[in-house]
Amino acid sequence: MSSTLRRVCSKLSQMKTLVVGVGGITNGGKSTLAKFLHQKIHNSCNIAQDSYFKDDRLVPVDRNGFKQYDTLDALHMDKMMIEVYSWRRDPQSFLKKRGLIPIDSSVDDEVYVLIVEGFLIFNYRPLNELFDKRYFLEIPYEACKKRRSSRVYSPPDPPGYFDGYVWPMYLRNRREMEEITSEIVYLDGLKPKEEVLGVVYEDICQARNRLQGQN
């Protein structure tokens, strides 16, 4: 083994990593929670599933004329996994290339945290298997519909889209998710934002501290 390869392997062996999944219902507070965690946690990175939607013309339409956005087929999951695997190979280099940590920073005994946020992250088995922590934000039907109606989407939701597609697909995807894994912490998205953020942040801090304490 060359000296360069030995140095790389030694550096990677020192790194401790934590992969956090933030899932949940539409308009449940996923993005707010993920961004908060990224801002608060040192050496963290946030990857959002919504960034990997296929072009609108590639998303199929169901028999009711509704675009089928709430399926894995509407997403470039292959591209998303390339990013996730890139972080896993060398989280320090991943963050440096994106300007999230100084170029000259050292590894020391740091814990690197990847935050993955999205509505179907626990439904995609290759991704779900990577999570050390899973959080799922839920809100009831009426609150979800009200929040959804106040948001502006591109393209906009057509009439009847929430009741005819969004809510039924949420229930279907949730059932599928629960068949894949039971290791999920469910969060009440109607509770004060500060309370929800605080609970999750404290839980992750405890997990980071346990990793840092390992020999």
mmCIF file of C-alpha atoms in Angstrom:
data_model
loop_
_atom_site.group_PDB
_atom_site.id
_atom_site.type_symbol
_atom_site.label_atom_id
_atom_site.label_comp_id
_atom_site.label_asym_id
_atom_site.label_seq_id
_atom_site.Cartn_x
_atom_site.Cartn_y
_atom_site.Cartn_z
ATOM 1 C CA MET A 1 0.000 0.000 0.000
ATOM 2 C CA SER A 2 1.373 3.429 -0.951
ATOM 3 C CA SER A 3 2.028 6.079 1.693
ATOM 4 C CA THR A 4 -0.675 8.309 0.169
ATOM 5 C CA LEU A 5 -3.273 5.545 0.331
ATOM 6 C CA ARG A 6 -2.253 4.742 3.903
ATOM 7 C CA ARG A 7 -2.771 8.379 4.887
ATOM 8 C CA VAL A 8 -6.205 8.427 3.254
ATOM 9 C CA CYS A 9 -7.263 5.175 4.938
ATOM 10 C CA SER A 10 -5.972 6.427 8.282
ATOM 11 C CA LYS A 11 -7.922 9.673 7.921
ATOM 12 C CA LEU A 12 -11.139 7.878 7.025
ATOM 13 C CA SER A 13 -10.756 5.422 9.898
ATOM 14 C CA GLN A 14 -10.683 8.361 12.334
ATOM 15 C CA MET A 15 -13.943 9.806 11.063
ATOM 16 C CA LYS A 16 -17.137 9.093 12.917
ATOM 17 C CA THR A 17 -20.390 9.585 11.042
ATOM 18 C CA LEU A 18 -24.078 9.912 11.846
ATOM 19 C CA VAL A 19 -26.802 9.770 9.187
ATOM 20 C CA VAL A 20 -30.088 11.418 10.184
ATOM 21 C CA GLY A 21 -33.349 11.079 8.288
ATOM 22 C CA VAL A 22 -36.030 13.782 8.569
ATOM 23 C CA GLY A 23 -39.212 12.585 6.904
ATOM 24 C CA GLY A 24 -42.879 13.331 7.178
ATOM 25 C CA ILE A 25 -46.070 14.539 5.657
ATOM 26 C CA THR A 26 -46.246 17.415 3.198
ATOM 27 C CA ASN A 27 -46.082 20.788 4.991
ATOM 28 C CA GLY A 28 -45.322 19.026 8.273
ATOM 29 C CA GLY A 29 -42.135 20.973 8.994
ATOM 30 C CA LYS A 30 -39.440 18.725 7.481
ATOM 31 C CA SER A 31 -37.450 21.474 5.782
ATOM 32 C CA THR A 32 -37.588 23.744 8.835
ATOM 33 C CA LEU A 33 -36.282 20.984 11.091
ATOM 34 C CA ALA A 34 -33.546 19.898 8.672
ATOM 35 C CA LYS A 35 -32.297 23.456 8.133
ATOM 36 C CA PHE A 36 -32.307 24.124 11.879
ATOM 37 C CA LEU A 37 -30.243 21.007 12.550
ATOM 38 C CA HIS A 38 -27.787 21.904 9.810
ATOM 39 C CA GLN A 39 -27.308 25.389 11.261
ATOM 40 C CA LYS A 40 -26.828 24.099 14.804
ATOM 41 C CA ILE A 41 -24.681 21.010 14.226
ATOM 42 C CA HIS A 42 -20.993 21.392 13.497
ATOM 43 C CA ASN A 43 -19.676 19.503 10.439
ATOM 44 C CA SER A 44 -23.154 18.762 9.126
ATOM 45 C CA CYS A 45 -24.617 18.673 5.642
ATOM 46 C CA ASN A 46 -28.238 18.702 4.446
ATOM 47 C CA ILE A 47 -29.470 16.837 1.363
ATOM 48 C CA ALA A 48 -33.112 17.492 0.392
ATOM 49 C CA GLN A 49 -35.096 14.935 -1.599
ATOM 50 C CA ASP A 50 -37.175 17.676 -3.220
ATOM 51 C CA SER A 51 -34.052 18.731 -5.141
ATOM 52 C CA TYR A 52 -34.213 15.518 -7.164
ATOM 53 C CA PHE A 53 -37.642 15.729 -8.777
ATOM 54 C CA LYS A 54 -37.705 14.810 -12.443
ATOM 55 C CA ASP A 55 -38.751 17.370 -15.036
ATOM 56 C CA ASP A 56 -42.505 17.913 -15.010
ATOM 57 C CA ARG A 57 -42.926 16.426 -18.488
ATOM 58 C CA LEU A 58 -41.464 13.125 -17.244
ATOM 59 C CA VAL A 59 -43.919 12.769 -14.350
ATOM 60 C CA PRO A 60 -46.855 10.511 -15.328
ATOM 61 C CA VAL A 61 -50.526 11.395 -14.928
ATOM 62 C CA ASP A 62 -53.112 9.097 -13.276
ATOM 63 C CA ARG A 63 -56.585 8.358 -14.606
ATOM 64 C CA ASN A 64 -57.953 11.424 -12.783
ATOM 65 C CA GLY A 65 -55.519 13.708 -14.559
ATOM 66 C CA PHE A 66 -53.364 14.251 -11.457
ATOM 67 C CA LYS A 67 -49.579 14.374 -11.804
ATOM 68 C CA GLN A 68 -48.038 11.550 -9.777
ATOM 69 C CA TYR A 69 -45.396 13.461 -7.870
ATOM 70 C CA ASP A 70 -45.722 11.478 -4.638
ATOM 71 C CA THR A 71 -43.950 8.372 -5.892
ATOM 72 C CA LEU A 72 -40.319 7.318 -6.064
ATOM 73 C CA ASP A 73 -40.641 7.146 -9.859
ATOM 74 C CA ALA A 74 -41.023 10.939 -9.906
ATOM 75 C CA LEU A 75 -37.568 11.343 -8.356
ATOM 76 C CA HIS A 76 -33.988 10.913 -9.561
ATOM 77 C CA MET A 77 -33.121 8.660 -6.633
ATOM 78 C CA ASP A 78 -30.003 7.448 -8.442
ATOM 79 C CA LYS A 79 -28.604 10.994 -8.479
ATOM 80 C CA MET A 80 -29.544 11.520 -4.857
ATOM 81 C CA MET A 81 -27.747 8.337 -3.825
ATOM 82 C CA ILE A 82 -24.605 9.439 -5.659
ATOM 83 C CA GLU A 83 -24.495 12.463 -3.355
ATOM 84 C CA VAL A 84 -25.161 10.368 -0.260
ATOM 85 C CA TYR A 85 -22.472 7.834 -1.154
ATOM 86 C CA SER A 86 -20.043 10.636 -1.960
ATOM 87 C CA TRP A 87 -20.522 12.006 1.562
ATOM 88 C CA ARG A 88 -20.109 8.538 3.092
ATOM 89 C CA ARG A 89 -16.812 7.926 1.279
ATOM 90 C CA ASP A 90 -15.190 11.050 2.701
ATOM 91 C CA PRO A 91 -17.472 13.472 4.582
ATOM 92 C CA GLN A 92 -14.676 15.931 5.273
ATOM 93 C CA SER A 93 -13.775 16.313 1.584
ATOM 94 C CA PHE A 94 -17.487 16.453 0.709
ATOM 95 C CA LEU A 95 -17.981 19.432 3.044
ATOM 96 C CA LYS A 96 -14.783 21.189 1.962
ATOM 97 C CA LYS A 97 -15.734 21.040 -1.724
ATOM 98 C CA ARG A 98 -19.019 22.745 -0.849
ATOM 99 C CA GLY A 99 -17.417 25.385 1.338
ATOM 100 C CA LEU A 100 -19.061 24.094 4.511
ATOM 101 C CA ILE A 101 -15.811 23.716 6.475
ATOM 102 C CA PRO A 102 -12.359 25.350 6.066
ATOM 103 C CA ILE A 103 -10.020 23.718 3.546
ATOM 104 C CA ASP A 104 -7.277 23.359 6.158
ATOM 105 C CA SER A 105 -9.439 21.853 8.910
ATOM 106 C CA SER A 106 -8.247 18.633 10.565
ATOM 107 C CA VAL A 107 -10.149 15.429 11.289
ATOM 108 C CA ASP A 108 -9.314 15.028 14.970
ATOM 109 C CA ASP A 109 -12.155 13.188 16.719
ATOM 110 C CA GLU A 110 -14.990 14.997 14.954
ATOM 111 C CA VAL A 111 -18.380 13.508 14.161
ATOM 112 C CA TYR A 112 -19.719 14.272 10.705
ATOM 113 C CA VAL A 113 -23.501 14.432 10.404
ATOM 114 C CA LEU A 114 -25.500 13.977 7.216
ATOM 115 C CA ILE A 115 -29.106 15.198 7.381
ATOM 116 C CA VAL A 116 -31.345 13.758 4.661
ATOM 117 C CA GLU A 117 -34.777 15.346 4.384
ATOM 118 C CA GLY A 118 -37.743 14.290 2.296
ATOM 119 C CA PHE A 119 -41.213 12.813 2.071
ATOM 120 C CA LEU A 120 -40.156 9.371 0.776
ATOM 121 C CA ILE A 121 -36.701 8.886 2.268
ATOM 122 C CA PHE A 122 -37.803 5.935 4.406
ATOM 123 C CA ASN A 123 -39.605 4.277 1.479
ATOM 124 C CA TYR A 124 -36.427 3.870 -0.575
ATOM 125 C CA ARG A 125 -34.712 0.825 0.901
ATOM 126 C CA PRO A 126 -31.089 1.556 -0.148
ATOM 127 C CA LEU A 127 -31.356 4.955 1.554
ATOM 128 C CA ASN A 128 -33.415 3.839 4.530
ATOM 129 C CA GLU A 129 -30.789 1.246 5.446
ATOM 130 C CA LEU A 130 -28.178 3.980 5.955
ATOM 131 C CA PHE A 131 -29.983 5.952 8.661
ATOM 132 C CA ASP A 132 -28.780 5.942 12.247
ATOM 133 C CA LYS A 133 -31.667 8.196 13.329
ATOM 134 C CA ARG A 134 -35.121 8.505 11.791
ATOM 135 C CA TYR A 135 -37.641 11.264 12.563
ATOM 136 C CA PHE A 136 -41.090 11.595 11.035
ATOM 137 C CA LEU A 137 -43.223 14.719 11.333
ATOM 138 C CA GLU A 138 -46.983 14.171 11.255
ATOM 139 C CA ILE A 139 -49.999 16.493 11.320
ATOM 140 C CA PRO A 140 -53.721 15.661 10.946
ATOM 141 C CA TYR A 141 -55.710 15.909 7.739
ATOM 142 C CA GLU A 142 -57.360 19.296 8.323
ATOM 143 C CA ALA A 143 -54.120 21.031 9.364
ATOM 144 C CA CYS A 144 -52.250 19.517 6.441
ATOM 145 C CA LYS A 145 -54.883 20.583 3.927
ATOM 146 C CA LYS A 146 -54.933 24.112 5.313
ATOM 147 C CA ARG A 147 -51.153 24.447 5.175
ATOM 148 C CA ARG A 148 -50.994 22.967 1.696
ATOM 149 C CA SER A 149 -53.597 25.415 0.391
ATOM 150 C CA SER A 150 -51.539 28.356 1.630
ATOM 151 C CA ARG A 151 -48.429 27.281 -0.282
ATOM 152 C CA VAL A 152 -47.642 28.219 -3.878
ATOM 153 C CA TYR A 153 -46.284 25.349 -5.974
ATOM 154 C CA SER A 154 -44.849 25.289 -9.482
ATOM 155 C CA PRO A 155 -46.820 23.949 -11.204
ATOM 156 C CA PRO A 156 -49.742 24.854 -8.885
ATOM 157 C CA ASP A 157 -51.991 22.187 -7.389
ATOM 158 C CA PRO A 158 -55.059 21.657 -9.607
ATOM 159 C CA PRO A 159 -58.548 21.670 -8.030
ATOM 160 C CA GLY A 160 -59.186 18.555 -5.941
ATOM 161 C CA TYR A 161 -55.521 17.525 -5.940
ATOM 162 C CA PHE A 162 -55.144 17.269 -2.162
ATOM 163 C CA ASP A 163 -58.174 15.043 -1.551
ATOM 164 C CA GLY A 164 -57.901 13.175 -4.829
ATOM 165 C CA TYR A 165 -54.180 12.459 -4.773
ATOM 166 C CA VAL A 166 -51.960 13.995 -2.066
ATOM 167 C CA TRP A 167 -53.711 12.660 1.047
ATOM 168 C CA PRO A 168 -54.452 9.159 -0.328
ATOM 169 C CA MET A 169 -50.824 8.840 -1.438
ATOM 170 C CA TYR A 170 -49.594 9.979 1.966
ATOM 171 C CA LEU A 171 -51.601 7.216 3.645
ATOM 172 C CA ARG A 172 -50.372 4.653 1.129
ATOM 173 C CA ASN A 173 -46.726 5.711 1.412
ATOM 174 C CA ARG A 174 -46.916 5.759 5.188
ATOM 175 C CA ARG A 175 -48.224 2.195 5.306
ATOM 176 C CA GLU A 176 -45.403 1.112 3.030
ATOM 177 C CA MET A 177 -42.851 2.953 5.166
ATOM 178 C CA GLU A 178 -44.085 1.279 8.340
ATOM 179 C CA GLU A 179 -43.695 -2.120 6.686
ATOM 180 C CA ILE A 180 -40.047 -1.340 5.917
ATOM 181 C CA THR A 181 -38.931 -0.078 9.318
ATOM 182 C CA SER A 182 -40.264 0.441 12.831
ATOM 183 C CA GLU A 183 -37.255 2.408 14.090
ATOM 184 C CA ILE A 184 -38.856 5.824 13.623
ATOM 185 C CA VAL A 185 -39.407 8.621 16.136
ATOM 186 C CA TYR A 186 -42.773 10.232 15.368
ATOM 187 C CA LEU A 187 -43.059 13.972 16.002
ATOM 188 C CA ASP A 188 -46.193 16.078 16.426
ATOM 189 C CA GLY A 189 -45.950 18.826 13.823
ATOM 190 C CA LEU A 190 -48.637 20.858 15.619
ATOM 191 C CA LYS A 191 -46.484 21.367 18.697
ATOM 192 C CA PRO A 192 -44.546 24.647 19.019
ATOM 193 C CA LYS A 193 -41.682 24.662 16.544
ATOM 194 C CA GLU A 194 -39.088 25.397 19.219
ATOM 195 C CA GLU A 195 -40.203 22.367 21.227
ATOM 196 C CA VAL A 196 -39.921 19.968 18.296
ATOM 197 C CA LEU A 197 -36.569 21.358 17.201
ATOM 198 C CA GLY A 198 -35.214 21.174 20.727
ATOM 199 C CA VAL A 199 -36.199 17.532 21.258
ATOM 200 C CA VAL A 200 -34.572 16.355 18.029
ATOM 201 C CA TYR A 201 -31.450 18.459 18.493
ATOM 202 C CA GLU A 202 -30.917 17.104 22.006
ATOM 203 C CA ASP A 203 -31.366 13.528 20.797
ATOM 204 C CA ILE A 204 -28.802 13.979 18.031
ATOM 205 C CA CYS A 205 -26.363 15.701 20.385
ATOM 206 C CA GLN A 206 -26.540 12.685 22.685
ATOM 207 C CA ALA A 207 -25.842 10.361 19.754
ATOM 208 C CA ARG A 208 -22.861 12.516 18.698
ATOM 209 C CA ASN A 209 -21.490 12.533 22.216
ATOM 210 C CA ARG A 210 -21.693 8.741 22.396
ATOM 211 C CA LEU A 211 -19.751 8.472 19.125
ATOM 212 C CA GLN A 212 -17.110 10.924 20.308
ATOM 213 C CA GLY A 213 -16.693 8.898 23.471
ATOM 214 C CA GLN A 214 -15.921 5.706 21.575
ATOM 215 C CA ASN A 215 -12.315 4.622 21.381
#
